[in-house]
mmCIF file of C-alpha atoms and ligand atoms in Angstrom:
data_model
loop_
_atom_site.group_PDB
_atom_site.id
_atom_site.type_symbol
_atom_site.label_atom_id
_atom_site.label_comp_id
_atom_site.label_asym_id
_atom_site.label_seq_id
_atom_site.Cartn_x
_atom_site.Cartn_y
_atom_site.Cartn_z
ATOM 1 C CA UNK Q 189 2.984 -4.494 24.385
ATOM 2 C CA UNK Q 190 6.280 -4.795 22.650
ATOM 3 C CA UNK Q 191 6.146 -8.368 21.803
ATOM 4 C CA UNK Q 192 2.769 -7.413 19.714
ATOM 5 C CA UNK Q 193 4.075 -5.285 16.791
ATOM 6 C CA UNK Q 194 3.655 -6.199 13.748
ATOM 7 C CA UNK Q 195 3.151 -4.447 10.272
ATOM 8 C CA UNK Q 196 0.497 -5.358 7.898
ATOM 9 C CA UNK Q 197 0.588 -4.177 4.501
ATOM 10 C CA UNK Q 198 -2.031 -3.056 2.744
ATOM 11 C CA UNK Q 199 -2.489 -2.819 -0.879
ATOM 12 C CA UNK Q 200 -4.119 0.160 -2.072
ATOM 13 C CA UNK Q 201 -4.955 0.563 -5.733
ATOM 14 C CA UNK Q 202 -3.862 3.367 -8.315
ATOM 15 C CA UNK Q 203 -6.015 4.499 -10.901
ATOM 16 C CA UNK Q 204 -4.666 3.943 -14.697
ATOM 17 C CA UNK Q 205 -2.434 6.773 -14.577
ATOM 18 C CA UNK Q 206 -0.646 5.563 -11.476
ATOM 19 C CA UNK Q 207 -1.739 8.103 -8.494
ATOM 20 C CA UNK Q 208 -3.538 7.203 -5.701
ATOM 21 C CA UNK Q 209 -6.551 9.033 -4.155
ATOM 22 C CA UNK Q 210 -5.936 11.318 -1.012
ATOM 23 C CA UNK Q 211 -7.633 13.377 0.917
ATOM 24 C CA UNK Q 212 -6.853 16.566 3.008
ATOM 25 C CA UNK Q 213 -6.960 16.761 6.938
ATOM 26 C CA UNK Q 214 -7.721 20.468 6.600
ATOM 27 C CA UNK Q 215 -10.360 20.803 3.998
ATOM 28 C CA UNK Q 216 -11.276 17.067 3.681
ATOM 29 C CA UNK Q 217 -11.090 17.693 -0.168
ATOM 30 C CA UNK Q 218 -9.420 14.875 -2.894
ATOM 31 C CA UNK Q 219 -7.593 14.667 -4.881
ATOM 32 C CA UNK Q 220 -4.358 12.544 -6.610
ATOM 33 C CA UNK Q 221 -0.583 12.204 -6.399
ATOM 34 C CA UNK Q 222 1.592 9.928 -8.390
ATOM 35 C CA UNK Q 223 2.378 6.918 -6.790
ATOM 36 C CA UNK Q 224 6.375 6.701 -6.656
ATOM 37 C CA UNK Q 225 8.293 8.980 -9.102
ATOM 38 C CA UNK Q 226 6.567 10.283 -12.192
ATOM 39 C CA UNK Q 227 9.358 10.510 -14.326
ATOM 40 C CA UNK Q 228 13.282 10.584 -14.626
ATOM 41 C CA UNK Q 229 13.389 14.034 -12.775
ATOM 42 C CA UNK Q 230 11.145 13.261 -10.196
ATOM 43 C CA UNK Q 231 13.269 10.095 -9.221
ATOM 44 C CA UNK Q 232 16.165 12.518 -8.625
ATOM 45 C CA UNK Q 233 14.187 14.469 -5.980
ATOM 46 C CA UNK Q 234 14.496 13.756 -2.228
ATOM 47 C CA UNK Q 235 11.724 12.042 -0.287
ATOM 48 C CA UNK Q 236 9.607 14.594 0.674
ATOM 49 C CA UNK Q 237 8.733 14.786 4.693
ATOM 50 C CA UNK Q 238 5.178 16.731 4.169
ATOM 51 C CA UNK Q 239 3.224 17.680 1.038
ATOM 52 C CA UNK Q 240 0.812 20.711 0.819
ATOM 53 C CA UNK Q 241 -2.796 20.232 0.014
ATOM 54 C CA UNK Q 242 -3.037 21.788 -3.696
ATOM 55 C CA UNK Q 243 -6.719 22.666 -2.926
ATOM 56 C CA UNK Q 244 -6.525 24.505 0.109
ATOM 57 C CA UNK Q 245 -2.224 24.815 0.994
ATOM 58 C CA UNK Q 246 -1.977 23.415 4.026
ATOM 59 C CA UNK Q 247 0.740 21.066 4.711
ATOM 60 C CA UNK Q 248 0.720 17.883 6.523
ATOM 61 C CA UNK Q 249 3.086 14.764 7.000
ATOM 62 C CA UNK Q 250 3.255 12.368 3.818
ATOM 63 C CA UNK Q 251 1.131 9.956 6.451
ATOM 64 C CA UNK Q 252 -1.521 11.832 6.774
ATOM 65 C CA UNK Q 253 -3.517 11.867 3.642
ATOM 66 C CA UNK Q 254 -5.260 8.572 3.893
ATOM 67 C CA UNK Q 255 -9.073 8.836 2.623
ATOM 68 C CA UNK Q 256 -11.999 7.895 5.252
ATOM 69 C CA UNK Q 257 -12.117 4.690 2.802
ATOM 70 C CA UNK Q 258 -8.562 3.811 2.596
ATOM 71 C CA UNK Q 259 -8.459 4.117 6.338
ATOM 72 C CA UNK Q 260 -11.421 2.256 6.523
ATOM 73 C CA UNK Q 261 -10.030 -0.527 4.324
ATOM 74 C CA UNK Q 262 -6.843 -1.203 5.761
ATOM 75 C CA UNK Q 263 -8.909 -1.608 9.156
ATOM 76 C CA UNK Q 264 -11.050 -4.565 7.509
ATOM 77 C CA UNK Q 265 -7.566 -6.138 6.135
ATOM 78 C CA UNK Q 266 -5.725 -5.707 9.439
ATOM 79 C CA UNK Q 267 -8.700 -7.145 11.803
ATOM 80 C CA UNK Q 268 -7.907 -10.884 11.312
ATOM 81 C CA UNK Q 269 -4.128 -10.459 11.932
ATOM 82 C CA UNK Q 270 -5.067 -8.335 14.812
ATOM 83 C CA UNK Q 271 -7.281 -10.869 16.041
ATOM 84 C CA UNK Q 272 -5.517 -13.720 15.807
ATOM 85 C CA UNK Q 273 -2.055 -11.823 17.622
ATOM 86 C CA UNK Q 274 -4.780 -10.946 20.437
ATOM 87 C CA UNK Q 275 -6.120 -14.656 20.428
ATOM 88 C CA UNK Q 276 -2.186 -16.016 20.848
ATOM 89 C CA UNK Q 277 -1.481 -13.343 23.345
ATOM 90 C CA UNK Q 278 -4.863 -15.195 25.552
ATOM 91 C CA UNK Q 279 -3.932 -18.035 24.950
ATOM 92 C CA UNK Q 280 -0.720 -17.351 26.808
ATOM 93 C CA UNK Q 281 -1.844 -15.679 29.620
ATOM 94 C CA UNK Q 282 -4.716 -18.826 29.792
ATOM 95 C CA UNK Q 283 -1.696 -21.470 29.211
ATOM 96 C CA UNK Q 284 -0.506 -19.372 32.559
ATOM 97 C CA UNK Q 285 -3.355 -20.211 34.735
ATOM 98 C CA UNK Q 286 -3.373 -23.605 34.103
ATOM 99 C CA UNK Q 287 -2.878 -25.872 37.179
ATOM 100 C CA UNK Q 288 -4.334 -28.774 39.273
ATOM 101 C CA UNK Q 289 -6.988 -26.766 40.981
ATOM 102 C CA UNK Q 290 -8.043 -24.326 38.047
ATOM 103 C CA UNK Q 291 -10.307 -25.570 35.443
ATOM 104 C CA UNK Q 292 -10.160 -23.302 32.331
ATOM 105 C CA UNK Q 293 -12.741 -23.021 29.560
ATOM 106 C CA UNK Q 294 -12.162 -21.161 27.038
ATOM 107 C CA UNK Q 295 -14.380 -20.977 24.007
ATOM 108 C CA UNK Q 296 -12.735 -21.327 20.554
ATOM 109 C CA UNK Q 297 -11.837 -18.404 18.741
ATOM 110 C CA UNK Q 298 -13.622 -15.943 17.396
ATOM 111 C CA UNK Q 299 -14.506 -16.582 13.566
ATOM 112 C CA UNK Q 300 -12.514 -14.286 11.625
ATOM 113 C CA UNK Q 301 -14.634 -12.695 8.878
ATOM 114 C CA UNK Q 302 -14.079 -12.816 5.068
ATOM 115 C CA UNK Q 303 -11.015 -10.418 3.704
ATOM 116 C CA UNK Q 304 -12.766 -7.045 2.509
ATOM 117 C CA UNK Q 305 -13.332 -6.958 -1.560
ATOM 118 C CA UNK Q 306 -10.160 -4.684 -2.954
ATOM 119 C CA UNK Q 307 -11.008 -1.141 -3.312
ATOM 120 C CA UNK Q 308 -11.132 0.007 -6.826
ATOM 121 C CA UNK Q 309 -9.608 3.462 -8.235
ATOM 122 C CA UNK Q 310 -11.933 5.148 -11.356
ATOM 123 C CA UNK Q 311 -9.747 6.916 -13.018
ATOM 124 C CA UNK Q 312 -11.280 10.575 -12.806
ATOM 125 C CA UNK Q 313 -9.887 13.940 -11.930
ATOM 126 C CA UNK Q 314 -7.582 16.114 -14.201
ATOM 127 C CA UNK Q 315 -3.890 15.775 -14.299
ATOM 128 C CA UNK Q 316 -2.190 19.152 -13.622
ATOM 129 C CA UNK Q 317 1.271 20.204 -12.604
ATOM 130 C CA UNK Q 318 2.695 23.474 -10.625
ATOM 131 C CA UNK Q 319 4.534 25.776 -12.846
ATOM 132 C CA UNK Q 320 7.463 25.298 -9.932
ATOM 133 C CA UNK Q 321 7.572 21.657 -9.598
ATOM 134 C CA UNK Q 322 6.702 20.444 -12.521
ATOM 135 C CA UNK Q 323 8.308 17.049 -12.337
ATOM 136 C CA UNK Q 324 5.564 16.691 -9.547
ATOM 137 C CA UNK Q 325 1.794 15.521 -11.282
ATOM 138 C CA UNK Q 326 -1.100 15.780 -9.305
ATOM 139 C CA UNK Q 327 -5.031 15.077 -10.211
ATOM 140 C CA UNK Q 328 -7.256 17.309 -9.082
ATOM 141 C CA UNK Q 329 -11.622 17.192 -9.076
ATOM 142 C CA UNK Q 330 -12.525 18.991 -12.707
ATOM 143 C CA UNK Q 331 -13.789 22.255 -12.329
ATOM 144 C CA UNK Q 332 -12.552 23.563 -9.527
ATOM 145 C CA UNK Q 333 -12.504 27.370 -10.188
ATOM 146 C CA UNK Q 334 -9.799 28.490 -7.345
ATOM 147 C CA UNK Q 335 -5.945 28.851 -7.449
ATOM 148 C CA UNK Q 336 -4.313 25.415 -6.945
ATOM 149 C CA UNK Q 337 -1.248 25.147 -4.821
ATOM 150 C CA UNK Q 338 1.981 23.354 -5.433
ATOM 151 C CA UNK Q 339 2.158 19.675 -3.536
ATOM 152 C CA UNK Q 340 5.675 19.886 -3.097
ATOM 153 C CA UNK Q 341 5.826 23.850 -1.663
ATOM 154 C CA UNK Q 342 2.635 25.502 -1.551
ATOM 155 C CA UNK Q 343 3.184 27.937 -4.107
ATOM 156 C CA UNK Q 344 -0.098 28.578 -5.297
ATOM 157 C CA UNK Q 345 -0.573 28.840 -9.588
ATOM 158 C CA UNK Q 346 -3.585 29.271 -11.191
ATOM 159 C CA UNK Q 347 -4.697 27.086 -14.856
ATOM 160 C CA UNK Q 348 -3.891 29.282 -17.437
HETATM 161 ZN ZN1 ZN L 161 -6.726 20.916 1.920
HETATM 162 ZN ZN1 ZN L 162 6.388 24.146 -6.097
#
């Protein structure tokens, strides 16, 4: 299967204040981070390997906070590129069988679908940061009455 990687990427949009939606594979709660560094200090900072969930403080890998949607979405984009490396990979195998006492019909290929409409990014939630990593903004759902933990190590702070 070598010979069939390839990378597709996917667009995903930010909301006006530049963070992206994400969701937690613990509690399945969203919220926001920044998108890229947020500021000069932030730009200092190494990549992180794993953020903690500032609604529930669990951690997790920095790949594994895509929303059901997101997830969703970048299936729909991927599907014709997908397809048509499957379709060339047949085609191969078919060019293959080809000799003077095999007949091959193949049927044409299967008609990719229309691109998915872009998702689109309201720009809701409530930007807070963690009085230890401050250079670190998050967006979290309004309201939320519990103790908030720190993306970047877990310390949990409360709103004062
Ligand atoms: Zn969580
Ligand atoms: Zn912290």
């Amino acid at each position: 299967m070598s010979d069939m990687e390839f990378s597709i990427p996917v667009e995903l949009p930010l909301d006006a204040d530049g963070f992206i939606r994400r969701e937690c594979p613990h509690c399945e709660q969203q919220f926001k981070w920044h998108s890229g560094p947020a500021n000069a200090e932030a730009e200092l900072q190494p990549a992180q390997e794993s953020y903690y969930c500032p609604l529930c403080g669990q951690p997790a890998g920095r790949d594994s906070w895509w929303t059901r949607e997101q997830l969703d979405y970048a299936e729909e984009v991927a599907a014709p590129t997908v397809r048509e490396a499957m379709d060339a990979e047949v085609d191969k195998i078919f060019r293959g069988l080809k000799s003077p006492n095999i007949k091959v019909n193949r049927s044409g290929a299967l008609d990719a679908p229309d691109p998915p409409s872009p998702l689109t990014e309201p720009n809701d939630m409530v930007i807070v940061t963690s009085p230890c990593h401050a250079w670190e903004p998050i967006k979290v759902p309004e309201g939320g009455g519990g103790p908030l933990h720190c993306l970047v190590c877990g310390a949990a702070f409360t709103l004062g």
